[in-house]
Short mmCIF file of N, CA and C in Angstrom, two decimals:
data_model
loop_
_atom_site.label_atom_id
_atom_site.label_comp_id
_atom_site.label_asym_id
_atom_site.label_seq_id
_atom_site.Cartn_x
_atom_site.Cartn_y
_atom_site.Cartn_z
N UNK A 1 0.84 -1.23 -0.02
CA UNK A 1 0.03 -0.01 0.02
C UNK A 1 0.91 1.24 -0.07
N UNK A 2 1.98 1.23 0.77
CA UNK A 2 2.81 2.36 0.84
C UNK A 2 3.44 2.72 -0.55
N UNK A 3 3.77 1.52 -1.35
CA UNK A 3 4.31 1.69 -2.65
C UNK A 3 3.18 2.30 -3.57
N UNK A 4 2.13 2.00 -3.44
CA UNK A 4 0.93 2.66 -4.35
C UNK A 4 0.86 4.22 -3.94
N UNK A 5 0.91 4.41 -2.69
CA UNK A 5 0.73 5.94 -2.27
C UNK A 5 2.01 6.60 -2.78
N UNK A 6 3.23 6.12 -2.61
CA UNK A 6 4.38 6.68 -2.94
C UNK A 6 4.44 6.78 -4.55
N UNK A 7 3.94 5.94 -5.25
CA UNK A 7 3.89 6.06 -6.76
C UNK A 7 2.95 7.06 -7.12
N UNK A 8 1.76 7.29 -6.38
CA UNK A 8 0.80 8.22 -6.86
C UNK A 8 1.48 9.65 -6.49
N UNK A 9 2.14 9.72 -5.35
CA UNK A 9 2.69 11.05 -4.91
C UNK A 9 3.74 11.38 -5.91
N UNK A 10 4.40 10.57 -6.61
CA UNK A 10 5.48 10.89 -7.60
C UNK A 10 4.82 11.04 -8.98
N UNK A 11 3.89 10.35 -9.37
CA UNK A 11 3.32 10.39 -10.69
C UNK A 11 2.30 11.68 -10.86
N UNK A 12 1.56 12.09 -9.82
CA UNK A 12 0.50 12.99 -9.97
C UNK A 12 1.20 14.43 -10.26
N UNK A 13 2.24 14.77 -9.54
CA UNK A 13 2.90 16.07 -9.92
C UNK A 13 3.37 16.22 -11.39
N UNK A 14 3.83 15.10 -11.82
CA UNK A 14 4.52 14.92 -13.16
C UNK A 14 3.28 15.14 -14.12
N UNK A 15 2.22 14.51 -13.96
CA UNK A 15 1.26 14.69 -14.97
C UNK A 15 0.49 16.07 -14.99
N UNK A 16 0.55 16.66 -13.81
CA UNK A 16 0.01 18.01 -13.74
C UNK A 16 0.94 18.90 -14.35
N UNK A 17 2.36 18.82 -14.22
CA UNK A 17 3.31 19.69 -14.68
C UNK A 17 3.35 19.63 -16.22
N UNK A 18 2.99 18.44 -16.78
CA UNK A 18 3.10 18.32 -18.18
C UNK A 18 1.79 18.64 -18.94
N UNK A 19 0.85 19.33 -18.31
CA UNK A 19 -0.34 19.62 -18.98
C UNK A 19 -0.13 20.54 -20.16
N UNK A 20 -1.22 20.56 -21.07
CA UNK A 20 -1.11 21.29 -22.33
C UNK A 20 -1.28 22.85 -21.92
N UNK A 21 -1.59 23.24 -20.81
CA UNK A 21 -1.79 24.70 -20.51
C UNK A 21 -0.39 25.24 -20.62
N UNK A 22 0.64 24.48 -20.38
CA UNK A 22 2.01 25.11 -20.35
C UNK A 22 2.58 25.23 -21.59
N UNK A 23 2.10 24.56 -22.68
CA UNK A 23 2.60 24.63 -23.93
C UNK A 23 2.33 25.93 -24.54
N UNK A 24 3.19 26.33 -25.57
CA UNK A 24 3.06 27.52 -26.28
C UNK A 24 1.64 27.56 -27.06
N UNK A 25 0.91 28.61 -27.14
CA UNK A 25 -0.37 28.48 -27.80
C UNK A 25 -0.17 28.22 -29.36
N UNK A 26 -1.12 27.46 -29.92
CA UNK A 26 -1.00 27.20 -31.33
C UNK A 26 -1.81 28.16 -32.08
N UNK A 27 -1.18 29.24 -32.71
CA UNK A 27 -1.94 30.30 -33.53
C UNK A 27 -1.80 29.98 -34.92
N UNK A 28 -1.69 28.73 -35.43
CA UNK A 28 -1.56 28.46 -36.80
C UNK A 28 -2.74 28.92 -37.50
N UNK A 29 -4.00 28.66 -37.01
CA UNK A 29 -5.27 29.05 -37.70
C UNK A 29 -5.18 30.56 -38.00
N UNK A 30 -4.88 31.32 -36.99
CA UNK A 30 -4.87 32.75 -37.16
C UNK A 30 -3.81 33.26 -38.22
N UNK A 31 -2.64 32.45 -38.22
CA UNK A 31 -1.57 32.83 -39.13
C UNK A 31 -2.05 32.40 -40.68
N UNK A 32 -2.71 31.38 -40.57
CA UNK A 32 -3.34 30.86 -41.90
C UNK A 32 -4.19 31.88 -42.60
N UNK A 33 -5.23 32.42 -41.68
CA UNK A 33 -6.20 33.40 -42.17
C UNK A 33 -5.47 34.73 -42.50
N UNK A 34 -4.33 35.09 -41.92
CA UNK A 34 -3.70 36.35 -42.07
C UNK A 34 -2.83 36.34 -43.32
N UNK A 35 -2.18 35.16 -43.48
CA UNK A 35 -1.07 35.30 -44.63
C UNK A 35 -1.17 34.17 -45.67
N UNK A 36 -1.82 33.11 -45.44
CA UNK A 36 -1.80 31.92 -46.39
C UNK A 36 -2.41 32.38 -47.71
N UNK A 37 -1.79 32.03 -48.84
CA UNK A 37 -2.44 32.40 -50.23
C UNK A 37 -1.33 32.77 -51.18
N UNK A 38 -1.90 33.21 -52.39
CA UNK A 38 -1.04 33.65 -53.50
C UNK A 38 -1.12 35.18 -53.57
N UNK A 39 -0.06 35.71 -53.91
CA UNK A 39 0.05 37.13 -54.09
C UNK A 39 0.61 37.66 -55.43
N UNK A 40 0.18 38.80 -55.85
CA UNK A 40 0.67 39.26 -57.13
C UNK A 40 1.38 40.63 -56.93
N UNK A 41 2.33 40.94 -57.64
CA UNK A 41 3.08 42.22 -57.57
C UNK A 41 2.14 43.32 -58.08
N UNK A 42 1.89 44.27 -57.04
CA UNK A 42 1.12 45.53 -57.49
C UNK A 42 2.02 46.74 -57.75
N UNK A 43 3.20 46.83 -57.12
CA UNK A 43 4.22 47.79 -57.26
C UNK A 43 5.59 47.37 -57.08
N UNK A 44 6.59 47.76 -57.90
CA UNK A 44 7.95 47.43 -57.67
C UNK A 44 8.85 48.52 -58.07
N UNK A 45 9.68 48.96 -57.18
CA UNK A 45 10.46 50.14 -57.46
C UNK A 45 11.90 49.74 -57.05
N UNK A 46 12.93 50.29 -57.91
CA UNK A 46 14.36 50.12 -57.61
C UNK A 46 14.95 51.48 -57.00
N UNK A 47 15.96 51.17 -56.25
CA UNK A 47 16.80 52.21 -55.63
C UNK A 47 17.34 53.24 -56.51
N UNK A 48 17.40 53.01 -57.75
CA UNK A 48 17.90 53.95 -58.76
C UNK A 48 17.16 53.63 -60.16
N UNK A 49 17.05 54.65 -60.97
CA UNK A 49 16.48 54.43 -62.29
C UNK A 49 17.37 53.52 -63.06
N UNK A 50 16.80 52.52 -63.85
CA UNK A 50 17.50 51.54 -64.60
C UNK A 50 16.66 51.38 -65.94
N UNK A 51 17.45 51.15 -67.06
CA UNK A 51 16.80 50.79 -68.29
C UNK A 51 16.91 49.41 -68.57
N UNK A 52 16.07 48.62 -67.91
CA UNK A 52 16.11 47.12 -68.21
C UNK A 52 15.47 46.58 -69.49
N UNK A 53 14.47 47.34 -69.93
CA UNK A 53 13.82 46.81 -71.12
C UNK A 53 14.36 47.32 -72.42
N UNK A 54 15.61 48.14 -72.31
CA UNK A 54 16.41 48.64 -73.38
C UNK A 54 15.50 49.49 -74.32
N UNK A 55 14.66 50.38 -73.79
CA UNK A 55 13.94 51.20 -74.57
C UNK A 55 14.51 52.64 -74.63
N UNK A 56 15.62 52.80 -73.92
CA UNK A 56 16.32 54.06 -73.95
C UNK A 56 15.80 54.97 -72.69
N UNK A 57 14.98 54.51 -72.01
CA UNK A 57 14.32 55.30 -70.86
C UNK A 57 14.62 54.66 -69.54
N UNK A 58 15.37 55.29 -68.72
CA UNK A 58 15.67 54.77 -67.29
C UNK A 58 14.56 55.10 -66.40
N UNK A 59 14.02 54.25 -65.60
CA UNK A 59 12.95 54.51 -64.62
C UNK A 59 13.15 53.64 -63.41
N UNK A 60 12.71 54.06 -62.27
CA UNK A 60 12.81 53.16 -60.99
C UNK A 60 11.51 52.23 -60.97
N UNK A 61 10.58 52.26 -61.95
CA UNK A 61 9.33 51.41 -61.97
C UNK A 61 9.78 50.15 -62.53
N UNK A 62 10.02 49.16 -61.64
CA UNK A 62 10.40 47.74 -62.24
C UNK A 62 9.23 47.05 -62.98
N UNK A 63 8.02 47.29 -62.56
CA UNK A 63 6.90 46.77 -63.34
C UNK A 63 6.90 47.23 -64.81
N UNK A 64 7.38 48.42 -64.98
CA UNK A 64 7.52 49.02 -66.41
C UNK A 64 8.69 48.41 -67.10
N UNK A 65 9.73 48.19 -66.53
CA UNK A 65 10.96 47.76 -66.98
C UNK A 65 10.99 46.30 -67.26
N UNK A 66 10.34 45.61 -66.39
CA UNK A 66 10.26 43.97 -66.47
C UNK A 66 8.72 43.58 -66.50
N UNK A 67 8.03 43.71 -67.50
CA UNK A 67 6.65 43.58 -67.59
C UNK A 67 6.25 42.10 -67.04
N UNK A 68 7.13 41.20 -67.28
CA UNK A 68 6.85 39.73 -66.93
C UNK A 68 6.77 39.60 -65.32
N UNK A 69 7.26 40.69 -64.69
CA UNK A 69 7.08 40.60 -63.22
C UNK A 69 5.67 40.50 -62.73
N UNK A 70 4.73 41.08 -63.60
CA UNK A 70 3.24 40.99 -63.21
C UNK A 70 2.75 39.50 -63.28
N UNK A 71 3.36 38.70 -63.94
CA UNK A 71 3.11 37.21 -63.92
C UNK A 71 3.75 36.45 -62.86
N UNK A 72 4.72 36.92 -62.10
CA UNK A 72 5.37 36.21 -61.14
C UNK A 72 4.51 36.43 -59.84
N UNK A 73 4.85 35.43 -58.95
CA UNK A 73 4.03 35.39 -57.85
C UNK A 73 4.84 35.15 -56.51
N UNK A 74 4.14 35.61 -55.43
CA UNK A 74 4.61 35.26 -54.05
C UNK A 74 3.49 34.34 -53.47
N UNK A 75 4.08 33.29 -52.99
CA UNK A 75 3.07 32.37 -52.36
C UNK A 75 3.48 32.04 -50.89
N UNK A 76 2.65 32.21 -49.88
CA UNK A 76 2.81 31.94 -48.53
C UNK A 76 1.90 30.70 -48.21
N UNK A 77 2.45 29.70 -47.64
CA UNK A 77 1.82 28.45 -47.20
C UNK A 77 2.01 28.18 -45.84
N UNK A 78 0.87 28.23 -45.14
CA UNK A 78 0.87 27.88 -43.73
C UNK A 78 0.48 26.37 -43.65
N UNK A 79 1.45 25.55 -43.46
CA UNK A 79 1.17 24.09 -43.62
C UNK A 79 0.70 23.55 -42.29
N UNK A 80 1.58 23.85 -41.23
CA UNK A 80 1.12 23.27 -39.86
C UNK A 80 1.93 24.25 -38.83
N UNK A 81 1.71 23.98 -37.57
CA UNK A 81 2.43 24.83 -36.54
C UNK A 81 3.88 24.84 -36.79
N UNK A 82 4.46 26.10 -36.86
CA UNK A 82 5.93 26.31 -37.17
C UNK A 82 6.43 25.63 -38.46
N UNK A 83 5.56 25.39 -39.49
CA UNK A 83 5.83 24.92 -40.76
C UNK A 83 5.31 25.90 -41.76
N UNK A 84 5.92 26.98 -41.93
CA UNK A 84 5.46 28.09 -42.83
C UNK A 84 6.43 28.27 -44.02
N UNK A 85 5.94 28.31 -45.23
CA UNK A 85 6.65 28.28 -46.40
C UNK A 85 6.46 29.63 -47.12
N UNK A 86 7.58 30.19 -47.74
CA UNK A 86 7.71 31.52 -48.45
C UNK A 86 8.35 31.14 -49.82
N UNK A 87 7.49 31.27 -50.84
CA UNK A 87 8.00 31.00 -52.22
C UNK A 87 7.87 32.19 -53.09
N UNK A 88 8.90 32.70 -53.66
CA UNK A 88 8.90 33.90 -54.58
C UNK A 88 9.45 33.55 -55.82
N UNK A 89 8.75 33.80 -57.02
CA UNK A 89 9.27 33.57 -58.29
C UNK A 89 9.62 34.97 -58.89
N UNK A 90 10.52 34.97 -59.73
CA UNK A 90 11.09 36.25 -60.28
C UNK A 90 11.54 35.96 -61.66
N UNK A 91 11.32 36.91 -62.56
CA UNK A 91 11.76 36.84 -63.98
C UNK A 91 13.27 37.00 -64.00
N UNK A 92 14.08 36.01 -64.23
CA UNK A 92 15.65 36.05 -64.34
C UNK A 92 16.03 36.36 -65.67
N UNK A 93 16.94 37.21 -65.78
CA UNK A 93 17.59 37.60 -67.11
C UNK A 93 18.55 36.44 -67.46
N UNK A 94 18.49 36.29 -68.78
CA UNK A 94 19.48 35.43 -69.55
C UNK A 94 19.93 36.10 -70.78
N UNK A 95 21.16 36.40 -70.90
CA UNK A 95 21.69 37.27 -72.01
C UNK A 95 22.49 36.40 -72.91
N UNK A 96 22.14 36.57 -74.22
CA UNK A 96 22.93 35.96 -75.30
C UNK A 96 22.85 34.54 -75.17
N UNK A 97 24.09 33.87 -75.31
CA UNK A 97 24.23 32.46 -75.36
C UNK A 97 24.65 31.79 -73.99
N UNK A 98 24.46 32.45 -72.75
CA UNK A 98 24.83 31.91 -71.59
C UNK A 98 26.06 32.50 -70.93
N UNK A 99 26.98 33.21 -71.78
CA UNK A 99 28.09 33.80 -71.17
C UNK A 99 27.70 35.31 -70.90
N UNK A 100 27.75 35.77 -69.77
CA UNK A 100 27.29 37.13 -69.38
C UNK A 100 28.35 38.04 -69.93
N UNK A 101 27.95 39.11 -70.65
CA UNK A 101 28.85 39.99 -71.22
C UNK A 101 29.42 41.02 -70.00
N UNK A 102 30.59 41.62 -70.16
CA UNK A 102 31.01 42.45 -69.07
C UNK A 102 30.32 43.80 -69.00
N UNK A 103 29.79 44.16 -70.13
CA UNK A 103 28.94 45.44 -70.26
C UNK A 103 27.83 45.27 -71.23
N UNK A 104 27.20 46.45 -71.46
CA UNK A 104 26.03 46.39 -72.42
C UNK A 104 26.51 46.06 -73.88
N UNK A 105 25.78 45.13 -74.56
CA UNK A 105 26.18 44.83 -75.83
C UNK A 105 24.84 44.80 -76.63
N UNK A 106 24.52 45.88 -77.50
CA UNK A 106 23.20 45.85 -78.14
C UNK A 106 22.91 44.70 -79.08
N UNK A 107 23.84 43.85 -79.44
CA UNK A 107 23.69 42.74 -80.38
C UNK A 107 23.15 41.55 -79.66
N UNK A 108 23.07 41.59 -78.37
CA UNK A 108 22.76 40.48 -77.54
C UNK A 108 21.20 40.41 -77.20
N UNK A 109 20.56 39.36 -77.24
CA UNK A 109 19.10 39.38 -76.79
C UNK A 109 19.01 39.02 -75.25
N UNK A 110 18.04 39.72 -74.71
CA UNK A 110 17.84 39.51 -73.26
C UNK A 110 16.57 38.76 -73.20
N UNK A 111 16.50 37.50 -72.63
CA UNK A 111 15.38 36.60 -72.32
C UNK A 111 15.16 36.53 -70.90
N UNK A 112 13.94 36.15 -70.53
CA UNK A 112 13.50 36.05 -69.21
C UNK A 112 12.98 34.54 -68.88
N UNK A 113 13.36 34.01 -67.83
CA UNK A 113 12.83 32.71 -67.25
C UNK A 113 12.25 32.97 -65.93
N UNK A 114 11.13 32.61 -65.54
CA UNK A 114 10.57 32.77 -64.21
C UNK A 114 11.06 31.55 -63.46
N UNK A 115 11.84 31.98 -62.36
CA UNK A 115 12.49 30.98 -61.39
C UNK A 115 12.14 31.43 -59.95
N UNK A 116 12.16 30.45 -59.15
CA UNK A 116 11.73 30.74 -57.85
C UNK A 116 12.39 29.74 -56.82
N UNK A 117 12.23 29.93 -55.54
CA UNK A 117 12.69 29.21 -54.59
C UNK A 117 11.87 29.09 -53.35
N UNK A 118 11.74 27.96 -52.79
CA UNK A 118 10.87 27.91 -51.59
C UNK A 118 11.72 27.97 -50.35
N UNK A 119 11.42 28.78 -49.31
CA UNK A 119 12.19 28.85 -48.01
C UNK A 119 11.21 28.75 -46.91
N UNK A 120 11.68 28.43 -45.73
CA UNK A 120 10.83 28.50 -44.43
C UNK A 120 10.94 29.78 -43.81
N UNK A 121 9.95 30.11 -42.98
CA UNK A 121 10.01 31.32 -42.32
C UNK A 121 9.34 31.20 -40.94
N UNK A 122 9.70 32.24 -40.09
CA UNK A 122 8.98 32.35 -38.88
C UNK A 122 8.41 33.79 -38.68
N UNK A 123 7.78 34.06 -37.70
CA UNK A 123 7.04 35.45 -37.62
C UNK A 123 7.70 36.14 -36.39
N UNK A 124 7.89 37.44 -36.58
CA UNK A 124 8.16 38.34 -35.47
C UNK A 124 6.85 39.20 -35.30
N UNK A 125 6.01 38.65 -34.42
CA UNK A 125 4.71 39.26 -34.23
C UNK A 125 4.70 40.70 -33.74
N UNK A 126 5.79 41.09 -33.07
CA UNK A 126 5.79 42.42 -32.39
C UNK A 126 5.91 43.57 -33.56
N UNK A 127 6.48 43.16 -34.74
CA UNK A 127 6.70 44.15 -35.75
C UNK A 127 6.29 43.74 -37.15
N UNK A 128 5.46 42.73 -37.14
CA UNK A 128 4.78 42.24 -38.46
C UNK A 128 5.96 42.00 -39.40
N UNK A 129 6.88 41.35 -38.97
CA UNK A 129 8.10 40.99 -39.89
C UNK A 129 7.93 39.53 -40.19
N UNK A 130 8.21 39.07 -41.39
CA UNK A 130 8.29 37.73 -41.77
C UNK A 130 9.81 37.47 -41.80
N UNK A 131 10.34 36.50 -41.01
CA UNK A 131 11.77 36.20 -40.90
C UNK A 131 12.00 34.83 -41.74
N UNK A 132 12.45 35.19 -43.04
CA UNK A 132 12.96 34.25 -43.81
C UNK A 132 14.17 33.49 -43.38
N UNK A 133 13.97 32.07 -43.23
CA UNK A 133 15.26 31.32 -42.67
C UNK A 133 16.23 31.27 -43.84
N UNK A 134 17.52 31.34 -43.43
CA UNK A 134 18.68 31.09 -44.41
C UNK A 134 18.59 29.78 -45.07
N UNK A 135 19.03 29.78 -46.30
CA UNK A 135 19.06 28.46 -47.02
C UNK A 135 20.01 27.45 -46.32
N UNK A 136 19.60 26.28 -46.16
CA UNK A 136 20.35 25.20 -45.55
C UNK A 136 21.40 24.58 -46.38
N UNK A 137 21.23 24.50 -47.70
CA UNK A 137 22.06 23.98 -48.64
C UNK A 137 22.56 25.05 -49.60
N UNK A 138 23.74 24.84 -50.16
CA UNK A 138 24.29 25.95 -51.13
C UNK A 138 23.27 26.00 -52.38
N UNK A 139 23.15 27.21 -52.81
CA UNK A 139 22.24 27.56 -54.03
C UNK A 139 23.26 27.48 -55.27
N UNK A 140 22.56 26.93 -56.37
CA UNK A 140 23.40 26.95 -57.57
C UNK A 140 23.82 28.43 -58.12
N UNK A 141 23.16 29.49 -57.74
CA UNK A 141 23.53 30.80 -58.23
C UNK A 141 22.73 31.79 -57.25
N UNK A 142 23.51 32.25 -56.25
CA UNK A 142 22.99 33.19 -55.31
C UNK A 142 22.54 34.55 -55.98
N UNK A 143 23.17 34.95 -57.16
CA UNK A 143 22.77 36.10 -57.75
C UNK A 143 21.23 35.92 -58.32
N UNK A 144 20.92 34.75 -58.78
CA UNK A 144 19.60 34.65 -59.32
C UNK A 144 18.59 34.31 -58.20
N UNK A 145 19.01 33.72 -57.20
CA UNK A 145 18.11 33.47 -56.04
C UNK A 145 18.33 34.34 -54.88
N UNK A 146 17.99 35.70 -55.05
CA UNK A 146 18.28 36.57 -54.12
C UNK A 146 17.63 36.34 -52.81
N UNK A 147 18.35 36.43 -51.60
CA UNK A 147 17.72 36.24 -50.30
C UNK A 147 17.06 37.52 -49.87
N UNK A 148 15.82 37.53 -49.38
CA UNK A 148 15.23 38.86 -49.14
C UNK A 148 15.96 39.50 -48.03
N UNK A 149 16.16 40.93 -48.19
CA UNK A 149 16.72 41.61 -47.11
C UNK A 149 15.66 42.01 -46.13
N UNK A 150 14.50 42.17 -46.44
CA UNK A 150 13.39 42.40 -45.51
C UNK A 150 11.96 41.92 -46.14
N UNK A 151 11.17 41.24 -45.15
CA UNK A 151 9.76 41.05 -45.72
C UNK A 151 8.82 41.42 -44.52
N UNK A 152 7.94 42.36 -44.92
CA UNK A 152 6.98 42.80 -43.85
C UNK A 152 5.57 42.72 -44.28
N UNK A 153 4.71 42.51 -43.41
CA UNK A 153 3.30 42.56 -43.56
C UNK A 153 2.86 43.99 -43.49
N UNK A 154 2.40 44.47 -44.59
CA UNK A 154 2.13 46.05 -44.59
C UNK A 154 0.69 46.25 -44.22
N UNK A 155 -0.20 45.34 -44.34
CA UNK A 155 -1.73 45.54 -44.12
C UNK A 155 -2.37 44.26 -44.44
N UNK A 156 -3.82 44.39 -44.41
CA UNK A 156 -4.52 43.47 -44.86
C UNK A 156 -4.28 42.88 -46.27
N UNK A 157 -3.74 41.64 -46.41
CA UNK A 157 -3.58 41.18 -47.78
C UNK A 157 -2.36 41.69 -48.50
N UNK A 158 -1.49 42.53 -47.86
CA UNK A 158 -0.30 43.13 -48.39
C UNK A 158 0.97 42.71 -47.86
N UNK A 159 1.97 42.34 -48.64
CA UNK A 159 3.23 42.11 -48.12
C UNK A 159 4.31 42.82 -48.95
N UNK A 160 5.24 43.35 -48.32
CA UNK A 160 6.48 44.02 -48.93
C UNK A 160 7.76 43.19 -48.87
N UNK A 161 8.35 42.89 -50.01
CA UNK A 161 9.67 42.25 -50.12
C UNK A 161 10.76 43.13 -50.64
N UNK A 162 11.79 43.31 -49.97
CA UNK A 162 12.95 44.02 -50.35
C UNK A 162 14.15 42.98 -50.69
N UNK A 163 14.63 43.15 -51.91
CA UNK A 163 15.80 42.28 -52.40
C UNK A 163 16.83 43.18 -53.03
N UNK A 164 18.07 42.63 -53.17
CA UNK A 164 19.14 43.21 -53.78
C UNK A 164 19.32 42.38 -55.01
N UNK A 165 19.37 43.03 -56.30
CA UNK A 165 19.38 42.35 -57.53
C UNK A 165 20.34 42.90 -58.51
N UNK A 166 21.01 42.06 -59.27
CA UNK A 166 22.00 42.41 -60.21
C UNK A 166 21.28 42.41 -61.55
N UNK A 167 21.11 43.57 -62.22
CA UNK A 167 20.28 43.72 -63.42
C UNK A 167 21.19 44.14 -64.60
N UNK A 168 20.91 43.55 -65.73
CA UNK A 168 21.60 43.84 -67.04
C UNK A 168 20.74 45.02 -67.55
N UNK A 169 21.39 46.14 -67.82
CA UNK A 169 20.65 47.45 -68.28
C UNK A 169 21.39 48.03 -69.58
N UNK A 170 20.74 48.91 -70.18
CA UNK A 170 21.47 49.55 -71.29
C UNK A 170 22.72 50.39 -70.89
N UNK A 171 22.91 50.47 -69.59
CA UNK A 171 24.24 51.16 -69.05
C UNK A 171 25.07 50.04 -68.56
N UNK A 172 24.86 48.91 -68.76
CA UNK A 172 25.66 47.73 -68.24
C UNK A 172 25.08 47.12 -67.14
N UNK A 173 25.82 46.46 -66.26
CA UNK A 173 25.28 45.70 -65.06
C UNK A 173 25.22 46.70 -63.96
N UNK A 174 23.97 46.70 -63.16
CA UNK A 174 23.66 47.47 -62.07
C UNK A 174 23.14 46.64 -60.87
N UNK A 175 23.59 46.77 -59.75
CA UNK A 175 23.08 46.19 -58.49
C UNK A 175 22.17 47.13 -57.80
N UNK A 176 21.02 46.82 -57.63
CA UNK A 176 19.96 47.83 -57.19
C UNK A 176 19.12 47.07 -56.07
N UNK A 177 18.65 47.88 -55.11
CA UNK A 177 17.65 47.27 -54.19
C UNK A 177 16.24 47.51 -54.77
N UNK A 178 15.58 46.48 -54.69
CA UNK A 178 14.15 46.42 -55.22
C UNK A 178 13.18 46.18 -54.21
N UNK A 179 12.21 47.02 -54.09
CA UNK A 179 11.07 46.96 -53.15
C UNK A 179 9.76 46.59 -53.88
N UNK A 180 9.22 45.41 -53.74
CA UNK A 180 8.05 45.00 -54.34
C UNK A 180 6.94 44.82 -53.40
N UNK A 181 5.86 45.38 -53.73
CA UNK A 181 4.60 45.12 -52.79
C UNK A 181 3.64 44.16 -53.56
N UNK A 182 3.33 43.08 -52.90
CA UNK A 182 2.41 42.02 -53.24
C UNK A 182 1.07 42.22 -52.57
N UNK A 183 0.05 41.85 -53.31
CA UNK A 183 -1.32 41.81 -52.76
C UNK A 183 -1.85 40.38 -53.00
N UNK A 184 -2.52 39.96 -51.97
CA UNK A 184 -3.15 38.54 -51.95
C UNK A 184 -4.37 38.55 -52.90
N UNK A 185 -4.48 37.65 -53.83
CA UNK A 185 -5.58 37.51 -54.74
C UNK A 185 -6.33 36.25 -54.43
N UNK A 186 -5.87 35.26 -53.78
CA UNK A 186 -6.60 34.10 -53.38
C UNK A 186 -5.82 33.41 -52.17
N UNK A 187 -6.68 32.69 -51.42
CA UNK A 187 -6.12 31.81 -50.29
C UNK A 187 -5.89 30.45 -50.69
N UNK A 188 -6.28 30.11 -51.95
CA UNK A 188 -6.18 28.77 -52.43
C UNK A 188 -4.83 28.48 -52.99
N UNK A 189 -4.17 27.55 -52.48
CA UNK A 189 -2.82 27.26 -53.00
C UNK A 189 -2.71 25.93 -53.67
#
């Protein structure tokens, strides 16, 4: 009988201390409603005026300079608790026959291929920042797969992504900071 009482005295505190009340709250449903879905670019501006479309007019409006950007997407997937995915596709420049010229060459054609990468992220709820996790494996080309400098939730259905990008322009190669604002158009992924 003493053993049973001793056993209960030891086990009851353990079961009480391991109750679900002590676990971190699961806010996955709220995050899903807040962020999950597909987003389209509604504005995109560079830190300096560039002529990417080779029309002779430099502007900081990247949606004008790279029209295919309107077809690229940002996708946020809230899969489960602490399993959040950030996928951004971007129109990548391919010049000529694969060898990048050192400067502008008007005889070379510029083509675009939509490429993207999926990364995981966490949230900083105090400042509405999306904290994209660093890549765990080496990327084939870090210039093409730019890691976001900053990602913030700007408001209802709106996310701002800031990246640094090397662009081929009529003035040669330029490295610019690009700020793109995306708006959610569906929650279906």
